[in-house]
CSV table of N, CA and C in Angstrom, one decimal:
chain,number,residue,atom,x,y,z
A,1012,MET,N,82.6,-6.4,-114.3
A,1012,MET,CA,83.7,-7.2,-114.8
A,1012,MET,C,84.7,-7.4,-113.8
A,1013,ALA,N,85.2,-8.6,-113.6
A,1013,ALA,CA,86.2,-8.9,-112.5
A,1013,ALA,C,87.6,-8.5,-112.9
A,1014,ILE,N,88.3,-8.2,-111.9
A,1014,ILE,CA,89.7,-7.7,-112.1
A,1014,ILE,C,90.6,-9.0,-112.4
A,1015,SER,N,91.6,-8.8,-113.1
A,1015,SER,CA,92.6,-9.9,-113.4
A,1015,SER,C,93.4,-10.1,-112.2
A,1016,THR,N,93.9,-11.4,-112.0
A,1016,THR,CA,94.7,-11.7,-110.9
A,1016,THR,C,96.1,-11.3,-111.1
A,1017,ASP,N,96.5,-10.8,-112.3
A,1017,ASP,CA,97.8,-10.4,-112.6
A,1017,ASP,C,98.0,-8.9,-112.1
A,1018,THR,N,98.8,-8.8,-111.1
A,1018,THR,CA,99.0,-7.4,-110.5
A,1018,THR,C,100.1,-6.7,-111.3
A,1019,GLY,N,100.1,-5.4,-111.2
A,1019,GLY,CA,101.1,-4.6,-111.9
A,1019,GLY,C,100.8,-3.2,-111.9
A,1020,ALA,N,101.4,-2.5,-112.9
A,1020,ALA,CA,101.3,-1.1,-113.0
A,1020,ALA,C,99.9,-0.6,-113.5
A,1021,THR,N,99.0,-1.5,-113.8
A,1021,THR,CA,97.7,-1.1,-114.3
A,1021,THR,C,96.6,-1.1,-113.2
A,1022,GLN,N,97.0,-1.5,-112.0
A,1022,GLN,CA,96.0,-1.5,-110.9
A,1022,GLN,C,96.1,-0.3,-110.1
A,1023,VAL,N,94.9,0.3,-109.7
A,1023,VAL,CA,94.8,1.5,-108.9
A,1023,VAL,C,93.9,1.2,-107.7
A,1024,THR,N,94.4,1.5,-106.5
A,1024,THR,CA,93.6,1.4,-105.3
A,1024,THR,C,92.9,2.7,-105.1
A,1025,VAL,N,91.6,2.7,-104.8
A,1025,VAL,CA,90.8,3.9,-104.5
A,1025,VAL,C,90.2,3.7,-103.1
A,1026,GLN,N,90.5,4.6,-102.2
A,1026,GLN,CA,89.9,4.6,-100.9
A,1026,GLN,C,89.1,5.9,-100.7
A,1027,LEU,N,87.8,5.7,-100.3
A,1027,LEU,CA,86.9,6.8,-100.2
A,1027,LEU,C,86.6,7.0,-98.7
A,1028,SER,N,86.5,8.3,-98.2
A,1028,SER,CA,86.2,8.5,-96.9
A,1028,SER,C,85.4,9.8,-96.8
A,1029,ASP,N,84.9,10.1,-95.6
A,1029,ASP,CA,84.1,11.3,-95.3
A,1029,ASP,C,82.9,11.4,-96.2
A,1030,CYS,N,82.3,10.2,-96.4
A,1030,CYS,CA,81.0,10.2,-97.2
A,1030,CYS,C,80.1,9.1,-96.7
A,1031,GLY,N,78.9,9.2,-97.2
A,1031,GLY,CA,77.9,8.1,-96.9
A,1031,GLY,C,78.1,7.0,-97.9
A,1032,GLU,N,77.4,5.9,-97.6
A,1032,GLU,CA,77.5,4.7,-98.4
A,1032,GLU,C,76.9,5.0,-99.8
A,1033,SER,N,75.9,5.8,-100.0
A,1033,SER,CA,75.3,6.1,-101.3
A,1033,SER,C,76.3,6.9,-102.2
A,1034,ASP,N,77.1,7.8,-101.6
A,1034,ASP,CA,78.1,8.5,-102.3
A,1034,ASP,C,79.3,7.6,-102.7
A,1035,ALA,N,79.7,6.7,-101.8
A,1035,ALA,CA,80.7,5.7,-102.1
A,1035,ALA,C,80.3,4.8,-103.2
A,1036,ASP,N,79.0,4.4,-103.2
A,1036,ASP,CA,78.5,3.5,-104.2
A,1036,ASP,C,78.4,4.3,-105.6
A,1037,ALA,N,78.1,5.5,-105.6
A,1037,ALA,CA,78.1,6.3,-106.8
A,1037,ALA,C,79.5,6.4,-107.5
A,1038,VAL,N,80.5,6.6,-106.6
A,1038,VAL,CA,81.8,6.7,-107.2
A,1038,VAL,C,82.3,5.4,-107.7
A,1039,PHE,N,82.1,4.3,-106.9
A,1039,PHE,CA,82.5,3.0,-107.4
A,1039,PHE,C,81.8,2.5,-108.6
A,1040,THR,N,80.5,2.9,-108.7
A,1040,THR,CA,79.7,2.5,-109.8
A,1040,THR,C,80.2,3.2,-111.1
A,1041,ALA,N,80.5,4.5,-110.9
A,1041,ALA,CA,81.0,5.3,-112.1
A,1041,ALA,C,82.3,4.7,-112.6
A,1042,LEU,N,83.3,4.4,-111.6
A,1042,LEU,CA,84.5,3.8,-112.0
A,1042,LEU,C,84.4,2.4,-112.6
A,1043,GLY,N,83.4,1.6,-112.0
A,1043,GLY,CA,83.2,0.3,-112.4
A,1043,GLY,C,82.6,0.2,-113.8
A,1044,SER,N,82.0,1.3,-114.3
A,1044,SER,CA,81.5,1.3,-115.6
A,1044,SER,C,82.6,1.6,-116.6
A,1045,ALA,N,83.7,2.0,-116.1
A,1045,ALA,CA,84.9,2.3,-117.0
A,1045,ALA,C,86.0,1.3,-117.0
A,1046,PHE,N,86.2,0.7,-115.8
A,1046,PHE,CA,87.3,-0.3,-115.6
A,1046,PHE,C,86.8,-1.5,-114.9
A,1047,ALA,N,87.6,-2.6,-115.1
A,1047,ALA,CA,87.4,-3.8,-114.3
A,1047,ALA,C,87.7,-3.5,-112.8
A,1048,SER,N,87.0,-4.2,-111.9
A,1048,SER,CA,87.2,-3.9,-110.5
A,1048,SER,C,87.2,-5.2,-109.7
A,1049,ASP,N,87.7,-5.1,-108.5
A,1049,ASP,CA,87.6,-6.3,-107.6
A,1049,ASP,C,86.3,-6.5,-106.9
A,1050,ARG,N,85.3,-5.6,-107.2
A,1050,ARG,CA,84.0,-5.6,-106.7
A,1050,ARG,C,83.0,-6.3,-107.8
A,1051,ALA,N,82.1,-7.1,-107.3
A,1051,ALA,CA,81.1,-7.7,-108.2
A,1051,ALA,C,80.1,-6.6,-108.5
A,1052,PRO,N,79.5,-6.6,-109.7
A,1052,PRO,CA,78.5,-5.6,-110.0
A,1052,PRO,C,77.4,-5.4,-109.0
A,1053,ASP,N,77.0,-6.4,-108.3
A,1053,ASP,CA,75.9,-6.3,-107.3
A,1053,ASP,C,76.5,-6.0,-105.9
A,1054,GLN,N,77.8,-5.8,-105.7
A,1054,GLN,CA,78.3,-5.5,-104.4
A,1054,GLN,C,78.4,-4.0,-104.2
A,1055,HIS,N,77.6,-3.6,-103.1
A,1055,HIS,CA,77.5,-2.2,-102.8
A,1055,HIS,C,78.1,-1.9,-101.4
A,1056,PRO,N,78.7,-0.7,-101.3
A,1056,PRO,CA,79.2,-0.4,-99.9
A,1056,PRO,C,78.1,-0.4,-98.9
A,1057,HIS,N,78.4,-0.8,-97.7
A,1057,HIS,CA,77.4,-0.7,-96.6
A,1057,HIS,C,78.2,-0.4,-95.3
A,1058,THR,N,77.5,0.3,-94.4
A,1058,THR,CA,78.1,0.6,-93.1
A,1058,THR,C,77.9,-0.5,-92.1
A,1059,THR,N,78.8,-0.5,-91.2
A,1059,THR,CA,78.7,-1.4,-90.1
A,1059,THR,C,78.4,-0.7,-88.8
A,1060,PRO,N,77.7,-1.3,-87.9
A,1060,PRO,CA,77.3,-0.6,-86.7
A,1060,PRO,C,78.5,-0.1,-85.9
A,1061,GLY,N,78.4,1.0,-85.3
A,1061,GLY,CA,79.4,1.6,-84.5
A,1061,GLY,C,79.7,3.1,-84.8
A,1062,THR,N,80.6,3.7,-84.1
A,1062,THR,CA,80.9,5.1,-84.3
A,1062,THR,C,82.2,5.3,-84.9
A,1063,HIS,N,82.8,4.3,-85.4
A,1063,HIS,CA,84.2,4.4,-86.0
A,1063,HIS,C,84.1,5.0,-87.4
A,1064,PRO,N,85.1,5.7,-87.9
A,1064,PRO,CA,85.1,6.2,-89.3
A,1064,PRO,C,85.1,5.1,-90.3
A,1065,THR,N,84.5,5.3,-91.4
A,1065,THR,CA,84.4,4.3,-92.5
A,1065,THR,C,85.2,4.7,-93.7
A,1066,VAL,N,86.0,3.8,-94.2
A,1066,VAL,CA,86.7,4.0,-95.4
A,1066,VAL,C,86.4,2.8,-96.3
A,1067,TRP,N,85.9,3.2,-97.5
A,1067,TRP,CA,85.6,2.1,-98.5
A,1067,TRP,C,86.8,2.0,-99.5
A,1068,SER,N,87.1,0.8,-99.9
A,1068,SER,CA,88.3,0.6,-100.8
A,1068,SER,C,87.9,-0.3,-101.9
A,1069,SER,N,88.5,-0.1,-103.1
A,1069,SER,CA,88.4,-1.0,-104.2
A,1069,SER,C,89.6,-0.8,-105.1
A,1070,VAL,N,89.8,-1.8,-105.9
A,1070,VAL,CA,91.0,-1.8,-106.8
A,1070,VAL,C,90.4,-1.9,-108.2
A,1071,PHE,N,90.9,-1.1,-109.1
A,1071,PHE,CA,90.5,-1.0,-110.5
A,1071,PHE,C,91.7,-1.3,-111.4
A,1072,ASP,N,91.4,-2.0,-112.5
A,1072,ASP,CA,92.4,-2.4,-113.5
A,1072,ASP,C,92.2,-1.5,-114.7
A,1073,VAL,N,93.1,-0.5,-114.9
A,1073,VAL,CA,92.9,0.5,-116.0
A,1073,VAL,C,93.5,0.1,-117.3
A,1074,SER,N,93.9,-1.2,-117.4
A,1074,SER,CA,94.6,-1.7,-118.6
A,1074,SER,C,93.6,-1.7,-119.8
A,1075,GLN,N,92.3,-1.8,-119.6
A,1075,GLN,CA,91.3,-1.8,-120.6
A,1075,GLN,C,90.1,-1.0,-120.1
A,1076,THR,N,89.7,-0.1,-121.0
A,1076,THR,CA,88.4,0.6,-120.7
A,1076,THR,C,87.3,-0.2,-121.1
A,1077,VAL,N,86.3,-0.4,-120.2
A,1077,VAL,CA,85.1,-1.2,-120.6
A,1077,VAL,C,83.9,-0.3,-120.9
A,1078,GLY,N,84.0,1.0,-120.7
A,1078,GLY,CA,82.9,1.9,-120.9
A,1078,GLY,C,83.3,3.3,-120.5
A,1079,ASP,N,82.4,4.2,-120.5
A,1079,ASP,CA,82.6,5.6,-120.2
A,1079,ASP,C,81.8,5.9,-118.9
A,1080,PRO,N,82.5,6.5,-117.9
A,1080,PRO,CA,81.7,6.7,-116.7
A,1080,PRO,C,80.7,7.9,-116.9
A,1081,ALA,N,79.5,7.7,-116.4
A,1081,ALA,CA,78.5,8.7,-116.5
A,1081,ALA,C,78.5,9.6,-115.3
A,1082,PRO,N,78.2,10.9,-115.4
A,1082,PRO,CA,78.2,11.7,-114.2
A,1082,PRO,C,77.2,11.2,-113.2
A,1083,ALA,N,77.5,11.3,-112.0
A,1083,ALA,CA,76.6,10.8,-110.9
A,1083,ALA,C,76.5,11.9,-109.8
A,1084,GLU,N,75.3,11.8,-109.2
A,1084,GLU,CA,75.0,12.8,-108.1
A,1084,GLU,C,75.6,12.4,-106.8
A,1085,LEU,N,76.3,13.3,-106.1
A,1085,LEU,CA,76.8,13.0,-104.8
A,1085,LEU,C,76.1,14.0,-103.8
A,1086,GLN,N,75.9,13.5,-102.6
A,1086,GLN,CA,75.2,14.3,-101.6
A,1086,GLN,C,76.1,15.3,-101.0
A,1087,GLY,N,77.4,15.1,-101.1
A,1087,GLY,CA,78.4,16.0,-100.6
A,1087,GLY,C,79.7,15.7,-101.2
A,1088,ALA,N,80.7,16.4,-100.7
A,1088,ALA,CA,82.1,16.1,-101.1
A,1088,ALA,C,82.6,14.8,-100.6
A,1089,VAL,N,83.3,14.1,-101.5
A,1089,VAL,CA,83.9,12.8,-101.2
A,1089,VAL,C,85.4,12.9,-101.2
A,1090,ASN,N,86.1,12.4,-100.2
A,1090,ASN,CA,87.5,12.4,-100.2
A,1090,ASN,C,87.9,11.1,-100.8
A,1091,ALA,N,88.8,11.1,-101.8
A,1091,ALA,CA,89.3,9.9,-102.5
A,1091,ALA,C,90.9,10.0,-102.4
A,1092,GLU,N,91.4,8.8,-102.0
A,1092,GLU,CA,92.9,8.6,-102.1
A,1092,GLU,C,93.1,7.6,-103.2
A,1093,VAL,N,93.9,8.0,-104.2
A,1093,VAL,CA,94.1,7.1,-105.3
A,1093,VAL,C,95.6,6.8,-105.4
A,1094,GLN,N,95.9,5.5,-105.5
A,1094,GLN,CA,97.3,5.1,-105.5
A,1094,GLN,C,97.6,4.0,-106.5
A,1095,GLY,N,98.7,4.1,-107.2
A,1095,GLY,CA,99.1,3.1,-108.2
A,1095,GLY,C,100.2,3.6,-109.1
A,1096,GLY,N,100.4,2.9,-110.2
A,1096,GLY,CA,101.4,3.3,-111.1
A,1096,GLY,C,101.1,4.7,-111.7
A,1097,ILE,N,102.1,5.5,-112.1
A,1097,ILE,CA,101.9,6.9,-112.5
A,1097,ILE,C,100.9,7.0,-113.6
A,1098,GLN,N,101.0,6.3,-114.7
A,1098,GLN,CA,100.1,6.3,-115.8
A,1098,GLN,C,98.7,5.8,-115.5
A,1099,ALA,N,98.7,4.8,-114.7
A,1099,ALA,CA,97.4,4.2,-114.3
A,1099,ALA,C,96.6,5.2,-113.4
A,1100,VAL,N,97.2,5.9,-112.5
A,1100,VAL,CA,96.5,6.9,-111.7
A,1100,VAL,C,96.0,8.0,-112.6
A,1101,HIS,N,96.8,8.4,-113.6
A,1101,HIS,CA,96.4,9.5,-114.5
A,1101,HIS,C,95.1,9.0,-115.3
A,1102,LEU,N,95.1,7.8,-115.7
A,1102,LEU,CA,93.9,7.3,-116.5
A,1102,LEU,C,92.7,7.3,-115.6
A,1103,LEU,N,92.8,6.8,-114.3
A,1103,LEU,CA,91.7,6.8,-113.4
A,1103,LEU,C,91.2,8.2,-113.1
A,1104,GLU,N,92.2,9.1,-112.9
A,1104,GLU,CA,91.8,10.5,-112.6
A,1104,GLU,C,91.0,11.1,-113.8
A,1105,ASP,N,91.4,10.8,-115.0
A,1105,ASP,CA,90.7,11.3,-116.2
A,1105,ASP,C,89.2,10.7,-116.2
A,1106,ALA,N,89.1,9.5,-115.8
A,1106,ALA,CA,87.7,8.9,-115.7
A,1106,ALA,C,86.9,9.6,-114.6
A,1107,LEU,N,87.5,9.9,-113.5
A,1107,LEU,CA,86.8,10.6,-112.4
A,1107,LEU,C,86.4,12.0,-112.9
A,1108,ARG,N,87.2,12.6,-113.7
A,1108,ARG,CA,86.9,14.0,-114.2
A,1108,ARG,C,85.7,14.0,-115.2
A,1109,ARG,N,85.5,12.9,-115.8
A,1109,ARG,CA,84.3,12.8,-116.7
A,1109,ARG,C,83.0,12.6,-116.0
A,1110,ALA,N,83.1,12.1,-114.7
A,1110,ALA,CA,81.9,11.8,-113.9
A,1110,ALA,C,81.7,12.8,-112.8
A,1111,PHE,N,82.7,13.5,-112.4
A,1111,PHE,CA,82.6,14.4,-111.2
A,1111,PHE,C,83.4,15.6,-111.4
A,1112,THR,N,83.2,16.6,-110.6
A,1112,THR,CA,84.1,17.8,-110.4
A,1112,THR,C,85.2,17.3,-109.5
A,1113,VAL,N,86.5,17.4,-109.9
A,1113,VAL,CA,87.6,16.8,-109.2
A,1113,VAL,C,88.5,18.0,-108.8
A,1114,GLU,N,88.9,18.0,-107.5
A,1114,GLU,CA,89.9,19.0,-107.0
A,1114,GLU,C,91.0,18.2,-106.4
A,1115,GLU,N,92.2,18.5,-106.9
A,1115,GLU,CA,93.4,17.8,-106.4
A,1115,GLU,C,93.8,18.5,-105.1
A,1116,GLU,N,93.9,17.7,-104.0
A,1116,GLU,CA,94.2,18.2,-102.6
A,1116,GLU,C,95.7,18.0,-102.3
A,1117,GLY,N,96.3,17.0,-102.9
A,1117,GLY,CA,97.7,16.7,-102.6
A,1117,GLY,C,98.2,15.6,-103.4
A,1118,VAL,N,99.5,15.5,-103.6
A,1118,VAL,CA,100.2,14.5,-104.5
A,1118,VAL,C,101.5,14.1,-103.8
A,1119,VAL,N,101.7,12.7,-103.8
A,1119,VAL,CA,103.0,12.2,-103.5
A,1119,VAL,C,103.4,11.3,-104.7
A,1120,ALA,N,104.5,11.6,-105.3
A,1120,ALA,CA,104.9,10.9,-106.5
A,1120,ALA,C,106.3,10.3,-106.2
A,1121,GLY,N,106.5,9.1,-106.7
A,1121,GLY,CA,107.8,8.4,-106.6
A,1121,GLY,C,108.2,8.1,-108.1
A,1122,ASP,N,109.2,7.2,-108.2
A,1122,ASP,CA,109.7,6.9,-109.5
A,1122,ASP,C,108.7,6.1,-110.3
A,1123,GLN,N,107.9,5.2,-109.7
A,1123,GLN,CA,107.0,4.4,-110.4
A,1123,GLN,C,105.6,4.4,-109.9
A,1124,GLU,N,105.3,5.1,-108.8
A,1124,GLU,CA,104.0,5.2,-108.2
A,1124,GLU,C,103.6,6.6,-108.0
A,1125,ARG,N,102.3,6.8,-107.9
A,1125,ARG,CA,101.7,8.1,-107.6
A,1125,ARG,C,100.5,7.9,-106.6
A,1126,GLU,N,100.5,8.8,-105.6
A,1126,GLU,CA,99.3,8.8,-104.7
A,1126,GLU,C,98.8,10.2,-104.7
A,1127,VAL,N,97.4,10.3,-104.9
A,1127,VAL,CA,96.8,11.6,-105.1
A,1127,VAL,C,95.6,11.6,-104.1
A,1128,GLN,N,95.4,12.7,-103.4
A,1128,GLN,CA,94.3,13.0,-102.6
A,1128,GLN,C,93.4,13.9,-103.4
A,1129,LEU,N,92.1,13.5,-103.6
A,1129,LEU,CA,91.2,14.2,-104.4
A,1129,LEU,C,89.9,14.5,-103.6
A,1130,SER,N,89.3,15.6,-103.9
A,1130,SER,CA,87.9,15.9,-103.4
A,1130,SER,C,87.0,15.8,-104.6
A,1131,LEU,N,86.0,15.0,-104.5
A,1131,LEU,CA,85.0,14.8,-105.6
A,1131,LEU,C,83.7,15.4,-105.3
A,1132,ARG,N,83.1,16.1,-106.2
A,1132,ARG,CA,81.8,16.7,-106.1
A,1132,ARG,C,80.9,16.4,-107.3
A,1133,SER,N,79.6,16.5,-107.2
A,1133,SER,CA,78.8,16.4,-108.4
A,1133,SER,C,79.1,17.5,-109.4
A,1134,ARG,N,78.9,17.2,-110.7
A,1134,ARG,CA,79.1,18.2,-111.7
A,1134,ARG,C,78.1,19.2,-111.7
């Protein structure tokens, strides 16, 4: 499902690092089964040639739940940086906890936004 063009407190940016493309795809697929995203259903993360670090990013609109994320297998730990409105980030974190084992590594909170560093693992 495509994300709405209306921006606001319901959109959460998710950046994944320190993982392979299959793990990034597993996380984005799990979240995409719960919320609308800026990614097309057939759009999968892929690496580009070179030795530079890769960070995958996607935006999710948590204003409506479109399904329930199913647990997914990860080959290793995935670092996720999640940023958005306070309530929106909490909703997305709850969805991640239904699909993965989630460990909070750090939090930066403001008046209206929240940024959380998470470590995701298979359940």
